[in-house]
Coordinates of C-alpha atoms in Angstrom, one line a residue:
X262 CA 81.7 93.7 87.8
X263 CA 78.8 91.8 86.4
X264 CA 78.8 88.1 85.2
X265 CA 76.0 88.3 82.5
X266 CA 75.1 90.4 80.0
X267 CA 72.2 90.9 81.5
X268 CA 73.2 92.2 84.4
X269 CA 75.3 94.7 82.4
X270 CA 72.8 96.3 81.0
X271 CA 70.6 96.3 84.1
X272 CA 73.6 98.6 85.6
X273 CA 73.6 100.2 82.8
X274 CA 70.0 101.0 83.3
X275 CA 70.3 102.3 86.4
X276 CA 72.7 104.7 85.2
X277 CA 70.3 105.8 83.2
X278 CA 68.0 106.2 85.2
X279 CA 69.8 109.0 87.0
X280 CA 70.6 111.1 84.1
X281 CA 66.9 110.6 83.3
X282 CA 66.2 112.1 86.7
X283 CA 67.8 115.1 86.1
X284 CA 65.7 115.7 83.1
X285 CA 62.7 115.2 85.2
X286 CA 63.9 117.6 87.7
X287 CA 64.8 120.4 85.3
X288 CA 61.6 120.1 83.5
X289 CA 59.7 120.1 86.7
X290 CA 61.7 123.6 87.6
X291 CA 61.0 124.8 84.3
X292 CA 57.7 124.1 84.5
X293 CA 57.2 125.7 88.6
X294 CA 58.8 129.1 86.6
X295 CA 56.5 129.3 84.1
X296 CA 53.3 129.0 86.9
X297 CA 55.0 130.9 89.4
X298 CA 55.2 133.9 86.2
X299 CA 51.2 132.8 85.1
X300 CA 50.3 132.6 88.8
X301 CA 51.3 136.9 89.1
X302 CA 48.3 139.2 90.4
X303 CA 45.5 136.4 88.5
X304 CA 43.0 137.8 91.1
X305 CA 43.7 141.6 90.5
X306 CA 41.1 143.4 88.7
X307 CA 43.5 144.7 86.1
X308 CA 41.7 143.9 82.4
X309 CA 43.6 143.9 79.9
X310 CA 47.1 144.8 81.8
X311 CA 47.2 141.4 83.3
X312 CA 48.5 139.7 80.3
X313 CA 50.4 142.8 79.1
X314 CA 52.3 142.8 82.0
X315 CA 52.9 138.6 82.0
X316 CA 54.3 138.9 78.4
X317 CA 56.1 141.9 79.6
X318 CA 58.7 139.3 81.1
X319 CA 58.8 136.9 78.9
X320 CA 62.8 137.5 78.6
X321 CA 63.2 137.2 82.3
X322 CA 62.0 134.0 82.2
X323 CA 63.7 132.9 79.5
X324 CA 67.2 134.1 81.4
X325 CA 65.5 131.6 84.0
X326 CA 64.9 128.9 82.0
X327 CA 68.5 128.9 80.0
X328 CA 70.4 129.1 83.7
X329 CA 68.1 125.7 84.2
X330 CA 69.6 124.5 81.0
X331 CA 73.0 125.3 81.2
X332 CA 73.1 123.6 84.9
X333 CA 71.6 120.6 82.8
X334 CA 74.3 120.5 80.2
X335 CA 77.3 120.6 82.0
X336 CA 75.6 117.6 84.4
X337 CA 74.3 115.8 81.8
X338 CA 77.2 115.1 79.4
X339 CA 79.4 113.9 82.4
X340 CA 76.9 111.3 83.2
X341 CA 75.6 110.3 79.7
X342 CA 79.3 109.5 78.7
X343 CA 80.5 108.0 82.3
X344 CA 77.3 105.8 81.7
X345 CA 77.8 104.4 78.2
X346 CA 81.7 104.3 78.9
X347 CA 81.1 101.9 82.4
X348 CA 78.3 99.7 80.5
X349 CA 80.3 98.7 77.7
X350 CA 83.4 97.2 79.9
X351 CA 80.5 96.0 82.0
X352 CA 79.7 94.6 79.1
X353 CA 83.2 93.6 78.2
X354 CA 84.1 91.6 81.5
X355 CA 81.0 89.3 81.3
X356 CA 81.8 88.3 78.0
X357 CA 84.8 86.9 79.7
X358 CA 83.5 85.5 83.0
X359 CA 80.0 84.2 81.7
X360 CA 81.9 82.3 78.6
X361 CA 84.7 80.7 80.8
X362 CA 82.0 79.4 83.6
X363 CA 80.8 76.8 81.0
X364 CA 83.7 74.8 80.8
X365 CA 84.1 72.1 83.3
X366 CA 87.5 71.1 82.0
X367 CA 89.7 73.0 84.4
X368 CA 92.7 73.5 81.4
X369 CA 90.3 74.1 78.8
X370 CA 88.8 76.8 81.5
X371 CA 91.8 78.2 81.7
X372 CA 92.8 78.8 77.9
X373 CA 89.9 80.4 76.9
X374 CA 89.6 82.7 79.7
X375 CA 93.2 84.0 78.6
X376 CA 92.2 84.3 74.9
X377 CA 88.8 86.4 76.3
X378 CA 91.0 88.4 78.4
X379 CA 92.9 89.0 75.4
X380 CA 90.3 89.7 73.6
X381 CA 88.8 92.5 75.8
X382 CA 92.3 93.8 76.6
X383 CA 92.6 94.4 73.2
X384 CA 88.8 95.9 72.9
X385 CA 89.9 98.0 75.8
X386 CA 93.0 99.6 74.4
X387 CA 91.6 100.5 71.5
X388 CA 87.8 101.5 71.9
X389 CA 86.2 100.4 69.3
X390 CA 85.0 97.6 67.5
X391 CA 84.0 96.9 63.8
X392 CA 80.8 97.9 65.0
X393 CA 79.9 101.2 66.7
X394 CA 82.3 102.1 69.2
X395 CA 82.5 102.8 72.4
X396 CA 84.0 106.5 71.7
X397 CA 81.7 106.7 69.0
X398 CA 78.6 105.7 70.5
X399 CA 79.4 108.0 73.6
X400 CA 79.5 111.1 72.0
X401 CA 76.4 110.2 69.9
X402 CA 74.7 109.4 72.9
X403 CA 75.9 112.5 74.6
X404 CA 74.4 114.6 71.0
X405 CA 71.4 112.8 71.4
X406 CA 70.7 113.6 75.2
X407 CA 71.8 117.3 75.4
X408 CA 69.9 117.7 71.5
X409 CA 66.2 118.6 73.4
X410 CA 68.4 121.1 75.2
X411 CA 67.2 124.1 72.8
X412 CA 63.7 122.8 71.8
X413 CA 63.1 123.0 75.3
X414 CA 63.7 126.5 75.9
X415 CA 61.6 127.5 72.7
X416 CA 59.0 125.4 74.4
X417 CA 58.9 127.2 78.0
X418 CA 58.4 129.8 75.6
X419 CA 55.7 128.5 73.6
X420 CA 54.0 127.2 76.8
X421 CA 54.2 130.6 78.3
X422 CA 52.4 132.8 75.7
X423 CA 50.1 130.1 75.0
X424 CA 48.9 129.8 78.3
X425 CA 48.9 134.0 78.5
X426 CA 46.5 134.2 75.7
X427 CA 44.5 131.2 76.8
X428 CA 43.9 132.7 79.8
X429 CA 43.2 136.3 78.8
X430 CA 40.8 134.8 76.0
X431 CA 38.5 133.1 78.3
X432 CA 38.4 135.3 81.6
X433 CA 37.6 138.4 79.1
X434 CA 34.5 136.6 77.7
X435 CA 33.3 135.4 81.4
X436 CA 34.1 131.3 80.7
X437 CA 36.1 131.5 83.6
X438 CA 37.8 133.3 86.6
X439 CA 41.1 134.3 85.5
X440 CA 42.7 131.8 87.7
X441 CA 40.6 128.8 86.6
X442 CA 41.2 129.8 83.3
X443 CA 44.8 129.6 84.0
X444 CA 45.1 126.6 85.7
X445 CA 43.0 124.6 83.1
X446 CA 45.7 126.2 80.5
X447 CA 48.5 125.4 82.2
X448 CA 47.3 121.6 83.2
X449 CA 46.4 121.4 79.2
X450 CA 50.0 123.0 77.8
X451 CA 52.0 121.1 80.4
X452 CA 50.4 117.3 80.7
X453 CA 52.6 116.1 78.2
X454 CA 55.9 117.8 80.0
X455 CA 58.6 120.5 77.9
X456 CA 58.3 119.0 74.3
X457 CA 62.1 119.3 73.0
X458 CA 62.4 117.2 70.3
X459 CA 61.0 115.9 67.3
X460 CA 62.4 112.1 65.7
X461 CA 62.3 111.4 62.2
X462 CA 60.2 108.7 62.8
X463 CA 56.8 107.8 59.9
X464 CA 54.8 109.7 61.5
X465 CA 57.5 111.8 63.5
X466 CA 56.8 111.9 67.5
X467 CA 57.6 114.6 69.2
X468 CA 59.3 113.9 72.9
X469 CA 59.0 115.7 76.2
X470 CA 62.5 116.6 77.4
X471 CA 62.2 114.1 79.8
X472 CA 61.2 111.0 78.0
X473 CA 63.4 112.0 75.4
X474 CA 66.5 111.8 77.3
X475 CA 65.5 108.5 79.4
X476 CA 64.6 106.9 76.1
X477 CA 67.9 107.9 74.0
X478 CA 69.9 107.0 77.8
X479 CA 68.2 103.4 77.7
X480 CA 69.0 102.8 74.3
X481 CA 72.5 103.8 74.1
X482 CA 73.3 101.6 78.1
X483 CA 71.8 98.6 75.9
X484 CA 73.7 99.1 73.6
X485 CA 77.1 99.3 74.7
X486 CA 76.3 96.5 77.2
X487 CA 76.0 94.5 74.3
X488 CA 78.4 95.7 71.9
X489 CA 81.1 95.3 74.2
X490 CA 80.0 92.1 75.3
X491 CA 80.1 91.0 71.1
X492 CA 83.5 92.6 70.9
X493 CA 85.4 90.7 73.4
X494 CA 83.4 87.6 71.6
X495 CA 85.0 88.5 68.2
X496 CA 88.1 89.2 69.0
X497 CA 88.2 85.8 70.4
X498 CA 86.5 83.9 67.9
X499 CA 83.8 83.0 69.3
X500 CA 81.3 83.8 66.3
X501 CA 77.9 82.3 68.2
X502 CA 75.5 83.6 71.1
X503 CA 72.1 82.9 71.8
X504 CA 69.4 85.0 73.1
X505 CA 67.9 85.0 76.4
X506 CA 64.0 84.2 77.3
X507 CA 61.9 86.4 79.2
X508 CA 58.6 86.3 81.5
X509 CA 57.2 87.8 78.8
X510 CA 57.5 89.6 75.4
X511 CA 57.0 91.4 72.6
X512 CA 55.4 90.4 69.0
X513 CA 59.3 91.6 67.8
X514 CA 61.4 89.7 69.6
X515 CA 59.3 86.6 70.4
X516 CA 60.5 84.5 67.5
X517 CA 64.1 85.0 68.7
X518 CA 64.1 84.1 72.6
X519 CA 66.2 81.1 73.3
X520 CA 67.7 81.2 69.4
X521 CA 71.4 81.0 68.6
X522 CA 72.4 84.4 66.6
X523 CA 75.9 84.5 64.5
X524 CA 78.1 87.6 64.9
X525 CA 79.0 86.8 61.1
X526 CA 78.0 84.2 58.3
X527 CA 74.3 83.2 57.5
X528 CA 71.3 81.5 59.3
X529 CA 71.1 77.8 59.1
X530 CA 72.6 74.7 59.7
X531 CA 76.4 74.9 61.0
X532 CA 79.2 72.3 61.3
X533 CA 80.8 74.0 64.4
X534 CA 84.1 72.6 66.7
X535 CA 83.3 72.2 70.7
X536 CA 85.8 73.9 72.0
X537 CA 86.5 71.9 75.5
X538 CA 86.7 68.2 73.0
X539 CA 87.3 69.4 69.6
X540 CA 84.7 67.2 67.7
X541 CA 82.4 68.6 65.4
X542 CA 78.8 69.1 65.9
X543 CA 76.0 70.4 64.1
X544 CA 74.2 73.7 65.3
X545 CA 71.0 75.3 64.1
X546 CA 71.7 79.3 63.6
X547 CA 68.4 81.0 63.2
X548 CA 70.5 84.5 61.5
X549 CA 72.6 86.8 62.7
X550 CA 72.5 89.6 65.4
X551 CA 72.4 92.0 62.5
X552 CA 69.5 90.5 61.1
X553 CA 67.6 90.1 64.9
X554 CA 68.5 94.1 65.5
X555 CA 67.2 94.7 62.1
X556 CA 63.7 92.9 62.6
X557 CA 63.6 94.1 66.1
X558 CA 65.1 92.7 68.5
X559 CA 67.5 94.8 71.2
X560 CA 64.9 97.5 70.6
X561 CA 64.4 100.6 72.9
X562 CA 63.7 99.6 76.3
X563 CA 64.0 95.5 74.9
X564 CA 65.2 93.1 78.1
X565 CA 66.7 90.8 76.0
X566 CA 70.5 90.2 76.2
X567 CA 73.1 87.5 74.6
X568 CA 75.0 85.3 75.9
X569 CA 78.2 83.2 74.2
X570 CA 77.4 79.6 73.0
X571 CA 79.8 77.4 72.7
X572 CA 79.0 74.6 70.5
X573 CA 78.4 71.3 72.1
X574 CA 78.7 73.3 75.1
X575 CA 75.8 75.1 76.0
X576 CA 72.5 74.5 76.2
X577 CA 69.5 76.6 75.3
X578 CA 68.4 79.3 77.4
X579 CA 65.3 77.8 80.0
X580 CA 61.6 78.9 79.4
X581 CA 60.7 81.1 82.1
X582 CA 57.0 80.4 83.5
X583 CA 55.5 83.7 84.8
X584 CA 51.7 84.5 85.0
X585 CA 52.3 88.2 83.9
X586 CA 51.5 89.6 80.1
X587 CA 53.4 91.8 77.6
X588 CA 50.0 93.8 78.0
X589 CA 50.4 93.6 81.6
X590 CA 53.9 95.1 81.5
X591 CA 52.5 97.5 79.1
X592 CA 49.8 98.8 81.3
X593 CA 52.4 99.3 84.2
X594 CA 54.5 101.7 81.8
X595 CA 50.7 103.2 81.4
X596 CA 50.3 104.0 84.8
X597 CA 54.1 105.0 85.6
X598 CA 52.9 107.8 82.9
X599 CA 49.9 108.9 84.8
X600 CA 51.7 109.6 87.5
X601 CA 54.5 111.6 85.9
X602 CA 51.6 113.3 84.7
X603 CA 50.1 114.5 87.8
X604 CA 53.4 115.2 89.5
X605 CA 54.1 118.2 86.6
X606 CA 50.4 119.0 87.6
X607 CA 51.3 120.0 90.9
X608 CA 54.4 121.4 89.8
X609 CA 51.9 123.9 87.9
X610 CA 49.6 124.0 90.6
X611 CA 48.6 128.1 91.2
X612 CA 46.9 127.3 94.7
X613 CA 46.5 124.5 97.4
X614 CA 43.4 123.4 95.3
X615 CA 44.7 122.4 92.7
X616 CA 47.9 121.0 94.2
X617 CA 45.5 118.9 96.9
X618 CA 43.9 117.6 93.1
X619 CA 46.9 116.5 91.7
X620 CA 48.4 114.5 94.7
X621 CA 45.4 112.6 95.3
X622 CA 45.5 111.9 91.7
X623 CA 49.2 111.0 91.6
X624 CA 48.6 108.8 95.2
X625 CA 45.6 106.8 93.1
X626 CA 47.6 106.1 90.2
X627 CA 50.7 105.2 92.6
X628 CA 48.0 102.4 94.5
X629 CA 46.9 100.9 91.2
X630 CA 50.6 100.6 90.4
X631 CA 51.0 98.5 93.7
X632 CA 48.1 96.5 93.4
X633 CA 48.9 95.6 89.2
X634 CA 52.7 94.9 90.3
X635 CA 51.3 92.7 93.1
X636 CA 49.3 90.8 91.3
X637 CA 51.0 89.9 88.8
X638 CA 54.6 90.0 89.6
X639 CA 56.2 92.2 87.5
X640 CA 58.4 93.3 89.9
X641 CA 59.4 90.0 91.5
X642 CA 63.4 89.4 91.6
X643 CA 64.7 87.1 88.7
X644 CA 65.7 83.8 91.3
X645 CA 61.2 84.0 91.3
X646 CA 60.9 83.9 87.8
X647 CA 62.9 80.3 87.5
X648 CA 61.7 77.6 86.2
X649 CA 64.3 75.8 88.6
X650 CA 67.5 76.5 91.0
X651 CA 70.6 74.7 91.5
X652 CA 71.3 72.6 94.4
X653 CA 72.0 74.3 97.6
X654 CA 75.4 72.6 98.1
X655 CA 77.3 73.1 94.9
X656 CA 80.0 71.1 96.3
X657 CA 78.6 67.6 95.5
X658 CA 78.4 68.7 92.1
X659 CA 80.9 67.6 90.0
X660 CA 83.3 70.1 87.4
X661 CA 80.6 69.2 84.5
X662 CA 77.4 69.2 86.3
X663 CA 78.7 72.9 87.5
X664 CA 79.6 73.6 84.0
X665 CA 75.9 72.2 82.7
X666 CA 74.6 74.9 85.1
X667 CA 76.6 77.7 84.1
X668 CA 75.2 77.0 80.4
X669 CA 71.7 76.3 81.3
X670 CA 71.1 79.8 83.9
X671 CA 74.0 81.8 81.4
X672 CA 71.5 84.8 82.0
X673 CA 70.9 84.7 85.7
X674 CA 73.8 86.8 87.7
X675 CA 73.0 85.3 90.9
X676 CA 73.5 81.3 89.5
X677 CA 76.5 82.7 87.7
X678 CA 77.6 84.5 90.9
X679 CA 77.9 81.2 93.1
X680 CA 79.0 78.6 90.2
X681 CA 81.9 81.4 89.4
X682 CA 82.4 81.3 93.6
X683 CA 82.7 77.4 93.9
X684 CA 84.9 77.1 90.3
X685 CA 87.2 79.4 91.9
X686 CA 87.5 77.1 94.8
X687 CA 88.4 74.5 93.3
X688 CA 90.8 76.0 90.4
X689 CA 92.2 77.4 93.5
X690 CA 92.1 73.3 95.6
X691 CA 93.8 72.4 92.4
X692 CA 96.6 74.4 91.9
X693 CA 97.6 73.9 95.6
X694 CA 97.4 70.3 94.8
X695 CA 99.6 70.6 91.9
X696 CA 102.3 72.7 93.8
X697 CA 102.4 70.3 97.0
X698 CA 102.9 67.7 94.1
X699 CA 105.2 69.3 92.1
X700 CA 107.6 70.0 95.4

């Protein structure tokens, strides 16, 4: 199980990833069906018969596209729901563990990771929050995912006839050979994938199958990463988190990176109790989480996460120093596009031509991938993106020095990973000590 939130929604991710992939794979097999149907007698002097007889089996293919579907379905709503079920107590259990690792007081420590427990017990049992829920938000996720199910087999069908009468069109008036008219049809009707889906955005977008699914999979893993990490928080009172910093960012969420964020109240100055002394300090809220989601942050594909803060406690999350650009990042999504792009183009590929083409286009966009992502970083691990690290030997440190460092990296799983190792060592050291005492 994960320590911080950000490392929830990271496995999260990766589930997503996978139910992703097997929208990529079905839309590539939907779209090797409708070439390999195109791809029938192209260099058969037939006339007019060719397309006649293509259209002639348009239901065939249609049977062959809905057995793709239905293979889909039944895969896909297992893994949509397993995914946003596991991220959310992902989410759950490092609201517990990241929270309790900044107390040095070993009592203290130990009360507030039974009220967290307790708290996330109690999330657990009953599955929902005063938010979205986790039984809620899994079956909207799984609506969402399987909803380009049905767009996508009126769009093999759409693809089909279009590309039919594209290529007919242009081999009758002598543009073309048949099969270079249907190759430059099919590499025109299929470069954006199977569009499935239209949002209800201003202007509304309409998706690809595949991008659909990843985006709505993304979304939803984030989301229940976080919402059961807030959960847990509020049913244990703690009402405060801050947000994490990134490498880089976004004109959205910029203005909230190393903020504090309340789960409830309004933005502004706060009289707030520590809870390892009691006293009362002040604390400078800059709104609420609703307010943040609202203006943008936590958006689709957002790397963001929260993290408690406990007044007096913890300290602001650390800049992080990294020579990459938002516009950096962006361009790596760019080329990640191109060479999903080229990929369906060899899925749709009608001879070794045209499939040599689209490799070597796939394998250059693939290169300028590795040369962006090694010149700037953007792949680097986390532990290279720190401004600092902690001390090799964490056992000269004393309980509040490790405490200070459990606040100051609260969104870096591998600190959190060794401070939770050592304060378990010592709790452990401790309670021996107090048994040998005791006897």
């Amino acid at each position: 199980m994960t320590i911080t939130p950000a490392a929830a929604i990271e496995e999260g991710l990766e589930q997503a990833r996978k139910v992703a992939a097997m929208y990529a794979d079905a839309e590539t097999a939907l779209l090797e069906r409708i070439a390999a149907r195109v791809g029938k007698d192209l260099d058969n002097d037939d006339g007019d018969d060719w397309a006649d007889k293509r259209l002639s089996e348009v239901t065939q293919l249609r049977k062959e596209a809905e057995a793709i579907v239905r293979r889909l379905q039944a895969a896909s709503r297992a893994a949509a729901e397993a995914a946003v079920l596991e991220t959310w107590a992902e989410g759950m259990d490092a609201a517990v563990r990241g929270a309790v690792l900044q107390v040095h007081d070993r009592k203290v420590r130990k009360r507030l990771a039974k009220v967290l427990e307790d708290a996330k017990n109690l999330g657990a049992s009953r599955g929902i929050n005063a938010g979205q829920g986790v039984a809620e938000l899994a079956a909207h996720t799984v609506r969402m995912v399987t909803s380009v199910h049905e767009g996508a087999l009126r769009a093999v069908d759409d693809i089909f006839r279009n590309v039919v009468a594209e290529t007919a069109s242009r081999a009758l008036i002598g543009a073309e050979t048949r099969r270079e008219a249907a190759q430059r049809a099919l590499d025109r009707f299929t470069a954006e994938g199977i569009k499935g889906f239209t949002d209800s955005a201003n202007p509304p977008r309409t998706w690809s199958m595949a991008s659909y699914a990843e985006m709505a999979m993304r979304t939803a893993v984030a989301r229940a990463a976080v919402d059961g990490h807030l959960a847990t928080l509020r049913d244990a009172g703690i009402n405060l988190v801050s947000v994490s910093r990134l490498p880089y960012t976004c004109d959205r969420c910029a203005r909230w990176e190393g903020e504090v964020l309340a789960l409830s109240g309004t933005a502004g100055t706060r009289v707030e109790e520590n809870p390892a002394t009691g006293v009362q300090v002040f604390v400078q809220v800059a709104g609420t989480v609703a307010e943040a989601r609202l203006a943008g942050l936590l958006h689709p594909n957002c790397g963001h996460s929260l993290n408690a803060y406990l007044p007096g406690v913890s300290r602001p999350a650390a800049a992080v120093q990294s020579k990459t650009t938002y516009k950096e990042s962006q361009r790596q999504r760019y080329l990640e596009r191109k060479v999903r792009e080229n990929k369906r183009r060899a899925a749709v590929a009608l001879d070794d031509d045209a499939r040599a083409k689209a490799d070597a286009n796939t394998a250059a966009y693939q290169r300028q991938l590795k040369d962006l992502t090694k010149a700037t970083g953007l792949r680097r691990k986390t532990d290279r993106e720190k401004v600092d690290a902690p001390p090799a030997d964490l056992g000269k440190l004393t309980d509040k020095q490790l405490a200070d460092l459990a606040s100051k990296f609260g969104h870096d799983e591998q600190v959190l990973a060794r401070l939770e190792q050592e304060t378990k060592r010592r709790d452990e050291a401790a309670a021996k000590q107090e048994t040998i005492s005791g006897a």
